[in-house]
mmCIF file of C-alpha atoms in Angstrom:
data_model
loop_
_atom_site.group_PDB
_atom_site.id
_atom_site.type_symbol
_atom_site.label_atom_id
_atom_site.label_comp_id
_atom_site.label_asym_id
_atom_site.label_seq_id
_atom_site.Cartn_x
_atom_site.Cartn_y
_atom_site.Cartn_z
ATOM 1 C CA UNK A 1 23.576 2.713 -44.192
ATOM 2 C CA UNK A 2 23.817 4.069 -40.669
ATOM 3 C CA UNK A 3 20.052 3.872 -40.266
ATOM 4 C CA UNK A 4 19.950 0.287 -41.605
ATOM 5 C CA UNK A 5 22.550 -0.824 -38.938
ATOM 6 C CA UNK A 6 20.396 0.927 -36.186
ATOM 7 C CA UNK A 7 17.307 -0.840 -37.584
ATOM 8 C CA UNK A 8 19.122 -4.179 -37.526
ATOM 9 C CA UNK A 9 20.407 -3.668 -34.009
ATOM 10 C CA UNK A 10 16.910 -2.749 -32.871
ATOM 11 C CA UNK A 11 15.348 -5.738 -34.459
ATOM 12 C CA UNK A 12 17.912 -7.908 -33.008
ATOM 13 C CA UNK A 13 17.397 -6.600 -29.551
ATOM 14 C CA UNK A 14 13.516 -6.869 -29.941
ATOM 15 C CA UNK A 15 14.092 -10.498 -30.974
ATOM 16 C CA UNK A 16 16.351 -11.181 -28.093
ATOM 17 C CA UNK A 17 14.013 -9.804 -25.401
ATOM 18 C CA UNK A 18 10.504 -10.887 -26.668
ATOM 19 C CA UNK A 19 10.984 -14.736 -25.877
ATOM 20 C CA UNK A 20 12.301 -13.737 -22.309
ATOM 21 C CA UNK A 21 9.032 -11.708 -21.697
ATOM 22 C CA UNK A 22 6.804 -14.638 -22.949
ATOM 23 C CA UNK A 23 8.643 -17.316 -20.984
ATOM 24 C CA UNK A 24 8.335 -15.150 -17.709
ATOM 25 C CA UNK A 25 4.653 -14.881 -18.190
ATOM 26 C CA UNK A 26 3.851 -18.564 -18.467
ATOM 27 C CA UNK A 27 5.375 -19.790 -15.326
ATOM 28 C CA UNK A 28 3.323 -18.455 -12.327
ATOM 29 C CA UNK A 29 4.663 -18.687 -8.959
ATOM 30 C CA UNK A 30 2.973 -21.076 -6.515
ATOM 31 C CA UNK A 31 1.494 -19.319 -3.451
ATOM 32 C CA UNK A 32 3.622 -19.497 -0.358
ATOM 33 C CA UNK A 33 2.645 -21.855 2.300
ATOM 34 C CA UNK A 34 3.522 -22.444 5.920
ATOM 35 C CA UNK A 35 5.506 -25.302 7.386
ATOM 36 C CA UNK A 36 3.724 -28.296 8.575
ATOM 37 C CA UNK A 37 4.109 -27.257 12.233
ATOM 38 C CA UNK A 38 2.614 -23.932 11.327
ATOM 39 C CA UNK A 39 -0.335 -25.478 9.598
ATOM 40 C CA UNK A 40 -1.145 -27.436 12.722
ATOM 41 C CA UNK A 41 -1.155 -24.307 14.805
ATOM 42 C CA UNK A 42 -3.244 -22.507 12.102
ATOM 43 C CA UNK A 43 -5.711 -25.405 12.414
ATOM 44 C CA UNK A 44 -5.822 -24.905 16.041
ATOM 45 C CA UNK A 45 -6.533 -21.134 15.579
ATOM 46 C CA UNK A 46 -9.333 -21.901 13.086
ATOM 47 C CA UNK A 47 -10.875 -24.254 15.721
ATOM 48 C CA UNK A 48 -10.628 -21.614 18.526
ATOM 49 C CA UNK A 49 -12.155 -18.857 16.472
ATOM 50 C CA UNK A 50 -14.885 -21.057 14.889
ATOM 51 C CA UNK A 51 -13.720 -19.877 11.492
ATOM 52 C CA UNK A 52 -14.743 -23.060 9.856
ATOM 53 C CA UNK A 53 -18.465 -22.515 10.849
ATOM 54 C CA UNK A 54 -18.064 -18.910 9.588
ATOM 55 C CA UNK A 55 -17.040 -20.013 6.071
ATOM 56 C CA UNK A 56 -19.786 -22.524 5.954
ATOM 57 C CA UNK A 57 -22.374 -20.068 7.149
ATOM 58 C CA UNK A 58 -21.189 -17.393 4.768
ATOM 59 C CA UNK A 59 -21.357 -19.772 1.701
ATOM 60 C CA UNK A 60 -24.853 -20.797 2.856
ATOM 61 C CA UNK A 61 -26.053 -17.321 3.114
ATOM 62 C CA UNK A 62 -24.765 -16.495 -0.509
ATOM 63 C CA UNK A 63 -26.526 -19.662 -1.732
ATOM 64 C CA UNK A 64 -29.690 -18.697 -0.065
ATOM 65 C CA UNK A 65 -29.502 -15.185 -1.457
ATOM 66 C CA UNK A 66 -28.834 -16.210 -4.924
ATOM 67 C CA UNK A 67 -31.514 -18.958 -4.605
ATOM 68 C CA UNK A 68 -34.181 -16.433 -3.839
ATOM 69 C CA UNK A 69 -32.964 -13.882 -6.370
ATOM 70 C CA UNK A 70 -32.958 -16.548 -9.281
ATOM 71 C CA UNK A 71 -35.790 -18.709 -8.035
ATOM 72 C CA UNK A 72 -33.916 -22.001 -7.711
ATOM 73 C CA UNK A 73 -35.932 -24.975 -6.832
ATOM 74 C CA UNK A 74 -35.329 -26.764 -3.709
ATOM 75 C CA UNK A 75 -33.242 -29.574 -5.325
ATOM 76 C CA UNK A 76 -30.727 -27.184 -6.979
ATOM 77 C CA UNK A 77 -30.161 -25.246 -3.828
ATOM 78 C CA UNK A 78 -29.623 -28.599 -1.669
ATOM 79 C CA UNK A 79 -27.221 -29.766 -4.355
ATOM 80 C CA UNK A 80 -25.291 -26.491 -4.251
ATOM 81 C CA UNK A 81 -25.298 -26.416 -0.547
ATOM 82 C CA UNK A 82 -23.855 -29.864 -0.293
ATOM 83 C CA UNK A 83 -20.944 -28.877 -2.341
ATOM 84 C CA UNK A 84 -19.506 -26.665 0.355
ATOM 85 C CA UNK A 85 -16.165 -28.193 1.483
ATOM 86 C CA UNK A 86 -14.041 -26.270 3.834
ATOM 87 C CA UNK A 87 -11.001 -28.181 2.595
ATOM 88 C CA UNK A 88 -11.314 -26.340 -0.689
ATOM 89 C CA UNK A 89 -10.764 -23.035 1.068
ATOM 90 C CA UNK A 90 -8.229 -24.123 3.588
ATOM 91 C CA UNK A 91 -5.207 -23.270 1.415
ATOM 92 C CA UNK A 92 -6.359 -19.540 1.408
ATOM 93 C CA UNK A 93 -6.405 -19.551 5.155
ATOM 94 C CA UNK A 94 -2.767 -21.077 5.308
ATOM 95 C CA UNK A 95 -1.541 -18.612 2.803
ATOM 96 C CA UNK A 96 -2.893 -15.618 4.883
ATOM 97 C CA UNK A 97 -0.967 -16.807 7.816
ATOM 98 C CA UNK A 98 2.371 -17.557 6.031
ATOM 99 C CA UNK A 99 3.921 -14.253 7.234
ATOM 100 C CA UNK A 100 3.867 -15.367 10.946
ATOM 101 C CA UNK A 101 6.435 -17.484 12.531
ATOM 102 C CA UNK A 102 5.682 -20.296 14.992
ATOM 103 C CA UNK A 103 6.127 -17.967 18.073
ATOM 104 C CA UNK A 104 3.657 -15.477 16.865
ATOM 105 C CA UNK A 105 1.088 -18.130 15.827
ATOM 106 C CA UNK A 106 1.273 -19.833 19.314
ATOM 107 C CA UNK A 107 0.817 -16.311 20.930
ATOM 108 C CA UNK A 108 -2.186 -15.700 18.770
ATOM 109 C CA UNK A 109 -3.527 -19.132 19.557
ATOM 110 C CA UNK A 110 -3.138 -18.623 23.361
ATOM 111 C CA UNK A 111 -4.882 -15.216 22.964
ATOM 112 C CA UNK A 112 -7.918 -17.003 21.441
ATOM 113 C CA UNK A 113 -8.105 -19.798 23.930
ATOM 114 C CA UNK A 114 -7.854 -17.700 27.006
ATOM 115 C CA UNK A 115 -9.562 -14.398 26.176
ATOM 116 C CA UNK A 116 -13.295 -14.509 25.025
ATOM 117 C CA UNK A 117 -12.921 -11.001 23.720
ATOM 118 C CA UNK A 118 -10.499 -12.347 21.029
ATOM 119 C CA UNK A 119 -13.070 -14.904 20.005
ATOM 120 C CA UNK A 120 -15.822 -12.424 19.309
ATOM 121 C CA UNK A 121 -13.392 -10.104 17.282
ATOM 122 C CA UNK A 122 -12.207 -12.602 14.809
ATOM 123 C CA UNK A 123 -8.884 -11.469 13.156
ATOM 124 C CA UNK A 124 -9.688 -13.426 10.137
ATOM 125 C CA UNK A 125 -12.980 -11.690 9.360
ATOM 126 C CA UNK A 126 -10.888 -8.412 9.431
ATOM 127 C CA UNK A 127 -8.294 -9.609 6.909
ATOM 128 C CA UNK A 128 -9.242 -7.956 3.616
ATOM 129 C CA UNK A 129 -7.468 -10.655 1.464
ATOM 130 C CA UNK A 130 -9.039 -13.418 3.107
ATOM 131 C CA UNK A 131 -12.383 -11.748 2.937
ATOM 132 C CA UNK A 132 -11.870 -11.315 -0.851
ATOM 133 C CA UNK A 133 -10.802 -14.888 -1.197
ATOM 134 C CA UNK A 134 -14.046 -15.973 0.769
ATOM 135 C CA UNK A 135 -16.202 -13.897 -1.613
ATOM 136 C CA UNK A 136 -14.561 -15.604 -4.540
ATOM 137 C CA UNK A 137 -14.923 -19.065 -2.880
ATOM 138 C CA UNK A 138 -18.606 -18.438 -2.175
ATOM 139 C CA UNK A 139 -19.335 -16.930 -5.679
ATOM 140 C CA UNK A 140 -17.688 -20.095 -7.216
ATOM 141 C CA UNK A 141 -19.852 -22.541 -5.111
ATOM 142 C CA UNK A 142 -22.897 -20.532 -6.035
ATOM 143 C CA UNK A 143 -21.898 -20.873 -9.763
ATOM 144 C CA UNK A 144 -21.579 -24.806 -9.150
ATOM 145 C CA UNK A 145 -18.005 -25.156 -9.688
ATOM 146 C CA UNK A 146 -17.607 -27.501 -6.817
ATOM 147 C CA UNK A 147 -20.781 -29.655 -7.650
ATOM 148 C CA UNK A 148 -19.781 -33.220 -8.498
ATOM 149 C CA UNK A 149 -20.865 -34.155 -11.946
#
């Protein structure tokens, strides 16, 4: 009889916690984003570092590499190349700068605008998370996920 009570209690506890675990796994958190003012500063940093050009060039090199490897025709390579849109990657950049406040972003922007050494050593190309996101973005472009159908 004691074992039956223990078993019933364990079964009740299991039934109580299983729905809580399931609910917690179905609601993912949205990524943190900077304020509107910080977005403006981040856009200026992207301009100063020519990072938009870097993203586009990186994607084009991945497309050319895949095109040569898989023997794409000129039309397919051109179609995939035209699907590159920096705006699809911009949120990843915003998310990588969310940890900085407005003063830190302004300081970074001033450093990029004044010192050409900062322009050649781009902090965004050294950010491992951003590099990983860029690799994922480029591979999605190569797979045709952004091609208008």
